[in-house]
């Protein structure tokens, strides 16, 4: 484990692993945000001039307009989306208006600008946005773990423990950031720095080209639900309430039932064949019916293809002792002896869950939502997990596309709560798209 840099106490504080020092050559090559934006404008201007040759003189409106539009698009959205929009607009103007830039050249210009923009941003983000954490020693490890998660755009390069009444030497944090080639300093809640100290810190970092972030203490709240505001001179973050009703929820309910009905019609022959295989492969009914807890704690009968030998639904003491999921609520066993040979194949490809489309059609479940819970699991719920019950459980969800049975109980709850609190139609579509990959990859399916 690495140790933090302490400006207040000689006692080191254990911390999560820190990002390595950047090589001097990489540090020297990393462009600043201002250089990145200037490169965007320069590339757009030079590219627009080139694609208008050899037909001089260049159109002034096009020569000025394309760089300005490109700069605006990059400010407003991501590089790939900006490239798509620029290509569409340019092609439309070239085919319907004066052909100052032929469609083929416009396509080449767009591809070139996207390549330049992606390249400069990748170079600027070499090693991620490198941050120095400043805060109470008890908060540093947790924040470092979150920031260093896979896919995060941040990399923690050092940690400075502080506390109530802390007094940092002038320029101390700027020196730490410079020594560690940091792009920013992140001050966590409870760091003990008052408004005046934060203001002075911003001044110090400004002179060294280092950004300042101030943590809000929020966790698993998506950016779409937050906005900054002010009350007098006090900066505030407004967290909008979760959407549990309204047009979006109505669209979700109707669309999911339509998709479920269409899927049942399309997959009907496959489902009938699977029912026959299960029925003939081992004694017992082909359909497995089990009571689960739905929205607002209401029980319903969930349907699945039977994957276990009949009468072995509840795990006995010997199996419970081998439970691979911590927390004492869920039971999962990678090599469960109760699962039949056919059942293992059905589980591996998630085919056992196809009858749940009937539950979606009935309105007991949703296509996307939290994992459907057993009554005995709900009885063991603390306050936080009960939040999962404010929406209908889903045939798939964040828990499935993130690992399913490989997840711990705490991770499962956190993913479900994040879904409930940050729900949107876009999130549902993202999960649905990722579900295909999760099913084909078989991760956590057992």
CSV table of C-alpha atoms in Angstrom, one decimal:
chain,number,residue,atom,x,y,z
A,1,UNK,CA,0.0,0.0,0.0
A,2,UNK,CA,1.2,3.5,-0.8
A,3,UNK,CA,1.4,6.3,1.8
A,4,UNK,CA,-0.1,9.8,1.6
A,5,UNK,CA,1.8,13.0,1.6
A,6,UNK,CA,1.1,14.7,4.9
A,7,UNK,CA,1.7,18.4,5.3
A,8,UNK,CA,0.4,18.5,8.9
A,9,UNK,CA,1.6,15.4,10.7
A,10,UNK,CA,4.6,13.1,10.3
A,11,UNK,CA,2.4,10.0,10.8
A,12,UNK,CA,1.8,8.4,7.4
A,13,UNK,CA,-1.8,7.4,6.6
A,14,UNK,CA,-2.5,4.1,4.7
A,15,UNK,CA,-4.1,4.8,1.4
A,16,UNK,CA,-5.3,3.1,-1.8
A,17,UNK,CA,-2.7,2.5,-4.4
A,18,UNK,CA,-1.7,5.8,-6.1
A,19,UNK,CA,-1.1,6.4,-9.8
A,20,UNK,CA,2.5,6.2,-10.8
A,21,UNK,CA,4.7,9.1,-11.6
A,22,UNK,CA,4.4,10.2,-15.3
A,23,UNK,CA,7.6,9.9,-17.3
A,24,UNK,CA,9.2,13.3,-18.0
A,25,UNK,CA,8.7,12.8,-21.8
A,26,UNK,CA,4.9,12.2,-21.3
A,27,UNK,CA,4.6,15.2,-18.9
A,28,UNK,CA,6.3,17.5,-21.5
A,29,UNK,CA,4.0,16.3,-24.3
A,30,UNK,CA,0.7,16.6,-22.5
A,31,UNK,CA,-1.1,19.6,-23.9
A,32,UNK,CA,-3.1,21.9,-21.7
A,33,UNK,CA,-6.9,22.4,-22.3
A,34,UNK,CA,-6.1,25.8,-23.9
A,35,UNK,CA,-3.7,24.1,-26.3
A,36,UNK,CA,-6.2,21.4,-27.1
A,37,UNK,CA,-8.9,23.9,-28.1
A,38,UNK,CA,-6.4,26.0,-30.1
A,39,UNK,CA,-5.4,22.8,-32.0
A,40,UNK,CA,-9.1,22.2,-32.7
A,41,UNK,CA,-9.5,25.6,-34.3
A,42,UNK,CA,-6.2,25.4,-36.2
A,43,UNK,CA,-6.9,22.0,-37.6
A,44,UNK,CA,-10.4,23.0,-38.7
A,45,UNK,CA,-9.1,26.2,-40.4
A,46,UNK,CA,-6.3,24.4,-42.2
A,47,UNK,CA,-8.4,21.5,-43.1
A,48,UNK,CA,-11.2,23.7,-44.5
A,49,UNK,CA,-8.7,25.6,-46.6
A,50,UNK,CA,-7.2,22.4,-48.0
A,51,UNK,CA,-10.5,20.8,-49.0
A,52,UNK,CA,-11.5,23.9,-50.9
A,53,UNK,CA,-8.4,23.7,-53.1
A,54,UNK,CA,-7.6,23.5,-56.0
A,55,UNK,CA,-10.6,25.8,-56.6
A,56,UNK,CA,-9.5,29.2,-55.4
A,57,UNK,CA,-10.5,31.5,-54.1
A,58,UNK,CA,-11.8,29.8,-50.9
A,59,UNK,CA,-15.3,30.7,-49.7
A,60,UNK,CA,-14.8,33.0,-46.8
A,61,UNK,CA,-18.1,32.0,-45.1
A,62,UNK,CA,-17.0,28.3,-45.2
A,63,UNK,CA,-13.5,29.1,-44.2
A,64,UNK,CA,-14.7,30.9,-41.1
A,65,UNK,CA,-17.9,29.0,-40.5
A,66,UNK,CA,-16.5,25.4,-40.3
A,67,UNK,CA,-14.0,26.1,-37.5
A,68,UNK,CA,-16.5,28.1,-35.5
A,69,UNK,CA,-19.2,25.3,-35.9
A,70,UNK,CA,-16.6,22.7,-35.0
A,71,UNK,CA,-15.4,24.6,-31.9
A,72,UNK,CA,-19.0,25.0,-30.8
A,73,UNK,CA,-19.9,21.4,-31.3
A,74,UNK,CA,-16.8,20.2,-29.3
A,75,UNK,CA,-17.9,22.6,-26.5
A,76,UNK,CA,-21.4,21.2,-26.5
A,77,UNK,CA,-20.9,17.5,-27.0
A,78,UNK,CA,-18.5,14.6,-27.4
A,79,UNK,CA,-16.0,14.3,-30.2
A,80,UNK,CA,-17.7,11.4,-32.1
A,81,UNK,CA,-21.1,13.1,-31.8
A,82,UNK,CA,-19.6,16.4,-32.9
A,83,UNK,CA,-18.0,14.7,-36.0
A,84,UNK,CA,-21.3,13.1,-36.9
A,85,UNK,CA,-23.2,16.4,-36.7
A,86,UNK,CA,-20.6,18.3,-38.6
A,87,UNK,CA,-20.6,15.6,-41.3
A,88,UNK,CA,-24.4,15.6,-41.6
A,89,UNK,CA,-24.6,19.4,-41.7
A,90,UNK,CA,-21.7,19.7,-44.2
A,91,UNK,CA,-23.1,17.0,-46.5
A,92,UNK,CA,-26.6,18.5,-46.4
A,93,UNK,CA,-25.3,22.0,-47.3
A,94,UNK,CA,-23.1,20.5,-50.1
A,95,UNK,CA,-26.0,18.7,-51.7
A,96,UNK,CA,-28.7,21.3,-51.3
A,97,UNK,CA,-26.7,24.5,-51.6
A,98,UNK,CA,-23.6,26.0,-53.3
A,99,UNK,CA,-21.1,23.2,-53.4
A,100,UNK,CA,-18.2,25.1,-51.8
A,101,UNK,CA,-17.0,21.8,-50.4
A,102,UNK,CA,-18.0,18.6,-52.3
A,103,UNK,CA,-19.6,15.8,-50.1
A,104,UNK,CA,-16.6,13.5,-50.5
A,105,UNK,CA,-14.1,16.2,-49.3
A,106,UNK,CA,-16.4,17.1,-46.5
A,107,UNK,CA,-16.4,13.5,-45.3
A,108,UNK,CA,-12.6,13.5,-45.4
A,109,UNK,CA,-12.4,16.8,-43.5
A,110,UNK,CA,-14.8,15.5,-40.8
A,111,UNK,CA,-12.8,12.3,-40.4
A,112,UNK,CA,-9.5,14.2,-40.1
A,113,UNK,CA,-10.9,16.7,-37.5
A,114,UNK,CA,-12.3,13.8,-35.4
A,115,UNK,CA,-8.9,12.1,-35.6
A,116,UNK,CA,-7.0,15.2,-34.5
A,117,UNK,CA,-9.5,16.0,-31.7
A,118,UNK,CA,-9.4,12.4,-30.3
A,119,UNK,CA,-5.6,12.4,-30.5
A,120,UNK,CA,-5.0,15.6,-28.7
A,121,UNK,CA,-7.5,14.7,-26.0
A,122,UNK,CA,-5.9,11.3,-25.5
A,123,UNK,CA,-2.5,12.9,-25.2
A,124,UNK,CA,-3.9,15.4,-22.7
A,125,UNK,CA,-5.5,12.7,-20.7
A,126,UNK,CA,-2.4,10.4,-20.6
A,127,UNK,CA,-2.7,8.7,-17.2
A,128,UNK,CA,-6.1,10.2,-16.6
A,129,UNK,CA,-6.9,13.5,-15.0
A,130,UNK,CA,-4.3,13.3,-12.2
A,131,UNK,CA,-5.6,14.6,-8.9
A,132,UNK,CA,-4.3,15.2,-5.4
A,133,UNK,CA,-6.9,14.4,-2.7
A,134,UNK,CA,-7.2,16.7,0.3
A,135,UNK,CA,-9.4,15.7,3.2
A,136,UNK,CA,-10.0,14.0,6.5
A,137,UNK,CA,-7.8,10.8,6.8
A,138,UNK,CA,-10.9,8.6,7.2
A,139,UNK,CA,-12.3,9.9,3.9
A,140,UNK,CA,-9.2,9.6,1.7
A,141,UNK,CA,-9.2,5.9,1.1
A,142,UNK,CA,-12.9,5.7,0.2
A,143,UNK,CA,-12.6,8.6,-2.2
A,144,UNK,CA,-9.4,7.2,-3.7
A,145,UNK,CA,-11.2,3.9,-4.3
A,146,UNK,CA,-14.1,5.6,-6.1
A,147,UNK,CA,-11.9,7.8,-8.3
A,148,UNK,CA,-9.6,4.8,-9.3
A,149,UNK,CA,-12.5,2.6,-10.4
A,150,UNK,CA,-12.2,1.2,-14.0
A,151,UNK,CA,-13.5,3.7,-16.5
A,152,UNK,CA,-12.9,6.7,-14.2
A,153,UNK,CA,-11.3,9.7,-15.9
A,154,UNK,CA,-9.4,10.5,-12.7
A,155,UNK,CA,-6.2,9.0,-11.3
A,156,UNK,CA,-5.3,9.8,-7.7
A,157,UNK,CA,-1.5,10.6,-7.5
A,158,UNK,CA,-1.3,11.8,-3.9
A,159,UNK,CA,-3.3,12.3,-0.7
A,160,UNK,CA,-2.9,15.1,1.8
A,161,UNK,CA,-4.7,14.4,5.2
A,162,UNK,CA,-6.1,17.4,7.0
A,163,UNK,CA,-8.6,18.0,9.8
A,164,UNK,CA,-10.6,20.6,11.6
A,165,UNK,CA,-8.6,23.8,12.1
A,166,UNK,CA,-5.9,22.7,9.6
A,167,UNK,CA,-3.6,25.4,8.4
A,168,UNK,CA,-1.7,24.6,5.2
A,169,UNK,CA,1.5,26.4,4.4
A,170,UNK,CA,1.2,28.9,1.6
A,171,UNK,CA,1.8,27.2,-1.8
A,172,UNK,CA,2.2,23.7,-0.1
A,173,UNK,CA,-0.6,22.0,-2.1
A,174,UNK,CA,0.6,23.7,-5.4
A,175,UNK,CA,4.1,22.3,-4.7
A,176,UNK,CA,2.6,18.8,-4.1
A,177,UNK,CA,0.6,19.0,-7.3
A,178,UNK,CA,3.6,20.2,-9.3
A,179,UNK,CA,5.8,17.4,-7.9
A,180,UNK,CA,3.3,14.8,-8.8
A,181,UNK,CA,2.4,16.2,-12.2
A,182,UNK,CA,-1.2,16.7,-11.1
A,183,UNK,CA,-3.8,18.3,-13.2
A,184,UNK,CA,-6.1,19.2,-10.2
A,185,UNK,CA,-6.5,19.3,-6.5
A,186,UNK,CA,-9.7,17.8,-5.1
A,187,UNK,CA,-10.8,19.0,-1.6
A,188,UNK,CA,-13.1,16.5,0.1
A,189,UNK,CA,-15.9,17.3,2.6
A,190,UNK,CA,-14.6,17.5,6.1
A,191,UNK,CA,-11.2,18.7,5.0
A,192,UNK,CA,-11.4,21.5,7.6
A,193,UNK,CA,-10.7,24.3,5.1
A,194,UNK,CA,-13.0,27.3,5.4
A,195,UNK,CA,-14.3,29.5,2.6
A,196,UNK,CA,-11.3,31.9,2.8
A,197,UNK,CA,-8.8,29.0,2.8
A,198,UNK,CA,-10.5,27.5,-0.3
A,199,UNK,CA,-10.4,30.8,-2.1
A,200,UNK,CA,-6.7,31.3,-1.4
A,201,UNK,CA,-6.0,27.7,-2.5
A,202,UNK,CA,-7.7,28.5,-5.8
A,203,UNK,CA,-5.5,31.5,-6.3
A,204,UNK,CA,-2.4,29.4,-5.6
A,205,UNK,CA,-3.3,26.7,-8.0
A,206,UNK,CA,-4.3,29.1,-10.7
A,207,UNK,CA,-0.8,30.4,-10.9
A,208,UNK,CA,0.5,26.8,-11.5
A,209,UNK,CA,-2.2,25.8,-14.1
A,210,UNK,CA,-3.8,23.4,-11.7
A,211,UNK,CA,-7.6,23.0,-11.5
A,212,UNK,CA,-9.5,23.0,-8.2
A,213,UNK,CA,-12.4,20.6,-7.4
A,214,UNK,CA,-14.5,20.7,-4.2
A,215,UNK,CA,-16.3,17.4,-3.3
A,216,UNK,CA,-20.0,17.5,-2.5
A,217,UNK,CA,-20.2,14.3,-0.5
A,218,UNK,CA,-22.7,12.9,-2.9
A,219,UNK,CA,-22.3,9.3,-4.0
A,220,UNK,CA,-24.1,7.5,-6.9
A,221,UNK,CA,-26.1,10.6,-8.0
A,222,UNK,CA,-25.9,11.1,-11.7
A,223,UNK,CA,-24.9,14.5,-13.1
A,224,UNK,CA,-28.3,14.9,-14.8
A,225,UNK,CA,-30.0,15.2,-11.4
A,226,UNK,CA,-27.6,18.0,-10.2
A,227,UNK,CA,-27.1,21.6,-10.9
A,228,UNK,CA,-25.2,24.4,-9.3
A,229,UNK,CA,-26.9,27.5,-7.9
A,230,UNK,CA,-26.2,30.3,-5.4
A,231,UNK,CA,-27.8,31.7,-2.3
A,232,UNK,CA,-26.2,35.1,-1.6
A,233,UNK,CA,-22.5,34.3,-1.9
A,234,UNK,CA,-22.9,30.7,-1.0
A,235,UNK,CA,-22.5,28.1,-3.7
A,236,UNK,CA,-25.0,25.2,-3.6
A,237,UNK,CA,-25.6,22.0,-5.5
A,238,UNK,CA,-29.3,21.3,-6.2
A,239,UNK,CA,-30.1,17.5,-6.3
A,240,UNK,CA,-33.4,17.0,-8.1
A,241,UNK,CA,-35.8,14.4,-6.8
A,242,UNK,CA,-36.1,11.0,-8.3
A,243,UNK,CA,-38.7,10.5,-11.1
A,244,UNK,CA,-41.2,7.9,-10.0
A,245,UNK,CA,-44.2,9.1,-12.1
A,246,UNK,CA,-44.9,11.1,-15.2
A,247,UNK,CA,-44.8,10.7,-19.0
A,248,UNK,CA,-41.4,8.9,-18.9
A,249,UNK,CA,-42.7,6.2,-16.6
A,250,UNK,CA,-45.8,5.8,-18.7
A,251,UNK,CA,-43.7,5.4,-21.9
A,252,UNK,CA,-41.6,2.8,-20.1
A,253,UNK,CA,-44.6,0.8,-18.9
A,254,UNK,CA,-46.3,0.8,-22.3
A,255,UNK,CA,-43.1,0.2,-24.4
A,256,UNK,CA,-42.0,-2.7,-22.2
A,257,UNK,CA,-45.3,-4.5,-22.4
A,258,UNK,CA,-45.3,-4.1,-26.2
A,259,UNK,CA,-41.7,-5.5,-26.4
A,260,UNK,CA,-42.6,-8.3,-24.1
A,261,UNK,CA,-45.7,-9.3,-26.2
A,262,UNK,CA,-43.6,-9.1,-29.4
A,263,UNK,CA,-40.8,-11.2,-27.9
A,264,UNK,CA,-43.2,-13.9,-26.7
A,265,UNK,CA,-44.6,-14.1,-30.2
A,266,UNK,CA,-41.2,-14.2,-31.8
A,267,UNK,CA,-39.6,-16.6,-29.3
A,268,UNK,CA,-42.8,-18.7,-28.8
A,269,UNK,CA,-41.5,-21.8,-30.7
A,270,UNK,CA,-38.1,-21.7,-28.8
A,271,UNK,CA,-39.9,-21.4,-25.5
A,272,UNK,CA,-42.2,-24.3,-26.3
A,273,UNK,CA,-39.1,-26.4,-27.3
A,274,UNK,CA,-37.3,-25.5,-24.1
A,275,UNK,CA,-40.4,-26.4,-22.0
A,276,UNK,CA,-40.4,-29.8,-23.7
A,277,UNK,CA,-36.7,-30.4,-23.1
A,278,UNK,CA,-37.0,-29.5,-19.4
A,279,UNK,CA,-40.0,-31.7,-18.9
A,280,UNK,CA,-38.4,-34.7,-20.5
A,281,UNK,CA,-34.9,-34.3,-19.0
A,282,UNK,CA,-35.8,-34.7,-15.3
A,283,UNK,CA,-38.9,-35.4,-13.2
A,284,UNK,CA,-41.1,-32.4,-12.4
A,285,UNK,CA,-42.9,-29.6,-14.2
A,286,UNK,CA,-41.2,-27.6,-16.9
A,287,UNK,CA,-42.2,-24.2,-15.4
A,288,UNK,CA,-40.9,-23.1,-12.0
A,289,UNK,CA,-43.2,-20.8,-10.0
A,290,UNK,CA,-41.8,-18.9,-7.1
A,291,UNK,CA,-43.1,-16.0,-4.9
A,292,UNK,CA,-41.1,-12.8,-5.3
A,293,UNK,CA,-41.6,-9.3,-3.9
A,294,UNK,CA,-42.5,-6.6,-6.3
A,295,UNK,CA,-43.3,-2.9,-6.3
A,296,UNK,CA,-44.3,-1.5,-2.9
A,297,UNK,CA,-43.6,-4.9,-1.3
A,298,UNK,CA,-46.5,-6.7,-3.1
A,299,UNK,CA,-45.8,-10.4,-3.7
A,300,UNK,CA,-46.3,-12.0,-7.1
A,301,UNK,CA,-45.6,-15.3,-8.7
A,302,UNK,CA,-42.5,-15.2,-10.9
A,303,UNK,CA,-42.2,-17.7,-13.8
A,304,UNK,CA,-38.9,-19.4,-14.9
A,305,UNK,CA,-37.9,-22.6,-16.6
A,306,UNK,CA,-37.1,-25.2,-14.0
A,307,UNK,CA,-33.3,-25.6,-13.6
A,308,UNK,CA,-33.2,-27.6,-10.3
A,309,UNK,CA,-34.3,-31.0,-9.2
A,310,UNK,CA,-37.8,-31.0,-7.8
A,311,UNK,CA,-38.1,-30.2,-4.1
A,312,UNK,CA,-34.7,-28.6,-3.8
A,313,UNK,CA,-35.7,-24.9,-3.9
A,314,UNK,CA,-34.5,-23.9,-0.5
A,315,UNK,CA,-30.8,-24.5,0.3
A,316,UNK,CA,-30.1,-26.7,3.3
A,317,UNK,CA,-27.6,-26.1,6.1
A,318,UNK,CA,-24.7,-27.7,4.3
A,319,UNK,CA,-25.2,-25.6,1.2
A,320,UNK,CA,-25.7,-22.4,3.2
A,321,UNK,CA,-22.3,-23.0,4.8
A,322,UNK,CA,-20.8,-22.8,1.3
A,323,UNK,CA,-22.6,-19.6,0.3
A,324,UNK,CA,-20.3,-17.6,-2.0
A,325,UNK,CA,-22.1,-14.2,-1.5
A,326,UNK,CA,-21.3,-12.3,1.7
A,327,UNK,CA,-23.8,-10.3,3.7
A,328,UNK,CA,-26.1,-13.2,4.7
A,329,UNK,CA,-29.0,-12.2,2.4
A,330,UNK,CA,-28.4,-13.7,-1.0
A,331,UNK,CA,-27.5,-17.3,-1.7
A,332,UNK,CA,-25.3,-18.1,-4.7
A,333,UNK,CA,-23.1,-21.2,-5.3
A,334,UNK,CA,-21.1,-21.6,-8.5
A,335,UNK,CA,-21.3,-25.4,-8.4
A,336,UNK,CA,-24.7,-25.9,-6.9
A,337,UNK,CA,-25.5,-29.7,-6.8
A,338,UNK,CA,-29.2,-29.0,-7.1
A,339,UNK,CA,-29.0,-27.7,-10.6
A,340,UNK,CA,-29.7,-30.2,-13.4
A,341,UNK,CA,-27.5,-30.7,-16.4
A,342,UNK,CA,-30.0,-29.0,-18.7
A,343,UNK,CA,-30.5,-26.3,-16.1
A,344,UNK,CA,-26.8,-25.4,-16.2
A,345,UNK,CA,-27.1,-24.7,-20.0
A,346,UNK,CA,-30.3,-22.7,-19.5
A,347,UNK,CA,-28.7,-20.6,-16.8
A,348,UNK,CA,-25.5,-20.1,-18.8
A,349,UNK,CA,-27.4,-18.4,-21.6
A,350,UNK,CA,-30.1,-16.9,-19.4
A,351,UNK,CA,-32.8,-18.9,-21.2
A,352,UNK,CA,-34.4,-19.9,-18.0
A,353,UNK,CA,-35.6,-16.3,-17.6
A,354,UNK,CA,-37.6,-16.2,-20.8
A,355,UNK,CA,-41.0,-17.0,-19.1
A,356,UNK,CA,-40.5,-13.8,-17.1
A,357,UNK,CA,-41.7,-12.0,-20.3
A,358,UNK,CA,-45.2,-13.1,-19.2
A,359,UNK,CA,-44.6,-11.3,-15.8
A,360,UNK,CA,-43.6,-8.2,-17.8
A,361,UNK,CA,-46.8,-8.5,-19.8
A,362,UNK,CA,-48.9,-8.9,-16.6
A,363,UNK,CA,-47.3,-5.8,-15.1
A,364,UNK,CA,-45.6,-7.7,-12.2
A,365,UNK,CA,-42.2,-7.0,-13.5
A,366,UNK,CA,-40.4,-4.6,-15.9
A,367,UNK,CA,-37.9,-5.4,-18.6
A,368,UNK,CA,-35.3,-3.3,-16.7
A,369,UNK,CA,-35.3,-2.8,-13.0
A,370,UNK,CA,-33.8,-4.1,-9.7
A,371,UNK,CA,-33.3,-7.8,-9.1
A,372,UNK,CA,-36.6,-9.5,-8.0
A,373,UNK,CA,-36.2,-10.4,-4.3
A,374,UNK,CA,-37.4,-13.4,-2.3
A,375,UNK,CA,-39.6,-12.8,0.7
A,376,UNK,CA,-37.0,-14.1,3.1
A,377,UNK,CA,-34.5,-11.7,1.6
A,378,UNK,CA,-36.8,-8.8,2.1
A,379,UNK,CA,-37.4,-9.8,5.7
A,380,UNK,CA,-33.6,-9.4,6.2
A,381,UNK,CA,-33.5,-6.0,4.5
A,382,UNK,CA,-32.1,-3.0,6.4
A,383,UNK,CA,-33.4,0.5,5.6
A,384,UNK,CA,-31.3,1.1,2.4
A,385,UNK,CA,-32.2,-2.1,0.5
A,386,UNK,CA,-35.9,-1.4,1.0
A,387,UNK,CA,-35.5,1.5,-1.4
A,388,UNK,CA,-35.3,-1.1,-4.2
A,389,UNK,CA,-39.0,-1.9,-3.7
A,390,UNK,CA,-40.3,1.5,-4.9
A,391,UNK,CA,-40.2,0.3,-8.5
A,392,UNK,CA,-41.0,-2.9,-10.3
A,393,UNK,CA,-38.2,-5.5,-10.4
A,394,UNK,CA,-36.7,-6.2,-13.8
A,395,UNK,CA,-35.8,-9.1,-16.0
A,396,UNK,CA,-32.5,-7.3,-16.4
A,397,UNK,CA,-30.8,-4.4,-14.7
A,398,UNK,CA,-27.5,-2.9,-13.7
A,399,UNK,CA,-26.9,-5.9,-11.5
A,400,UNK,CA,-27.0,-8.2,-14.6
A,401,UNK,CA,-24.8,-6.1,-16.9
A,402,UNK,CA,-22.3,-5.6,-14.1
A,403,UNK,CA,-21.6,-9.2,-13.1
A,404,UNK,CA,-24.8,-10.8,-11.7
A,405,UNK,CA,-23.8,-13.6,-9.4
A,406,UNK,CA,-20.2,-12.5,-9.2
A,407,UNK,CA,-21.3,-9.4,-7.3
A,408,UNK,CA,-21.3,-9.1,-3.5
A,409,UNK,CA,-24.5,-8.3,-1.7
A,410,UNK,CA,-23.3,-4.7,-1.0
A,411,UNK,CA,-22.5,-4.2,-4.7
A,412,UNK,CA,-25.8,-5.5,-5.8
A,413,UNK,CA,-27.7,-3.2,-3.5
A,414,UNK,CA,-25.6,-0.2,-4.5
A,415,UNK,CA,-26.3,-0.9,-8.2
A,416,UNK,CA,-30.0,-1.3,-7.6
A,417,UNK,CA,-30.2,1.9,-5.6
A,418,UNK,CA,-28.3,3.8,-8.2
A,419,UNK,CA,-30.8,2.6,-10.8
A,420,UNK,CA,-33.8,3.5,-8.7
A,421,UNK,CA,-32.5,7.0,-7.9
A,422,UNK,CA,-31.1,7.9,-11.3
A,423,UNK,CA,-33.6,6.3,-13.6
A,424,UNK,CA,-34.2,7.6,-17.1
A,425,UNK,CA,-35.3,6.1,-20.4
A,426,UNK,CA,-31.8,6.6,-21.7
A,427,UNK,CA,-30.4,4.5,-18.8
A,428,UNK,CA,-32.9,1.7,-19.6
A,429,UNK,CA,-31.8,1.7,-23.3
A,430,UNK,CA,-28.2,1.6,-22.2
A,431,UNK,CA,-28.8,-1.4,-19.9
A,432,UNK,CA,-30.8,-3.2,-22.6
A,433,UNK,CA,-28.0,-2.8,-25.0
A,434,UNK,CA,-25.4,-4.0,-22.5
A,435,UNK,CA,-27.6,-7.0,-21.6
A,436,UNK,CA,-26.9,-8.6,-24.9
A,437,UNK,CA,-23.2,-8.5,-24.3
A,438,UNK,CA,-23.6,-9.8,-20.7
A,439,UNK,CA,-25.7,-12.8,-21.9
A,440,UNK,CA,-23.3,-13.7,-24.6
A,441,UNK,CA,-20.3,-13.3,-22.3
A,442,UNK,CA,-21.9,-15.5,-19.6
A,443,UNK,CA,-20.3,-13.5,-16.8
A,444,UNK,CA,-21.8,-14.3,-13.4
A,445,UNK,CA,-24.3,-16.8,-15.0
A,446,UNK,CA,-24.5,-19.9,-12.8
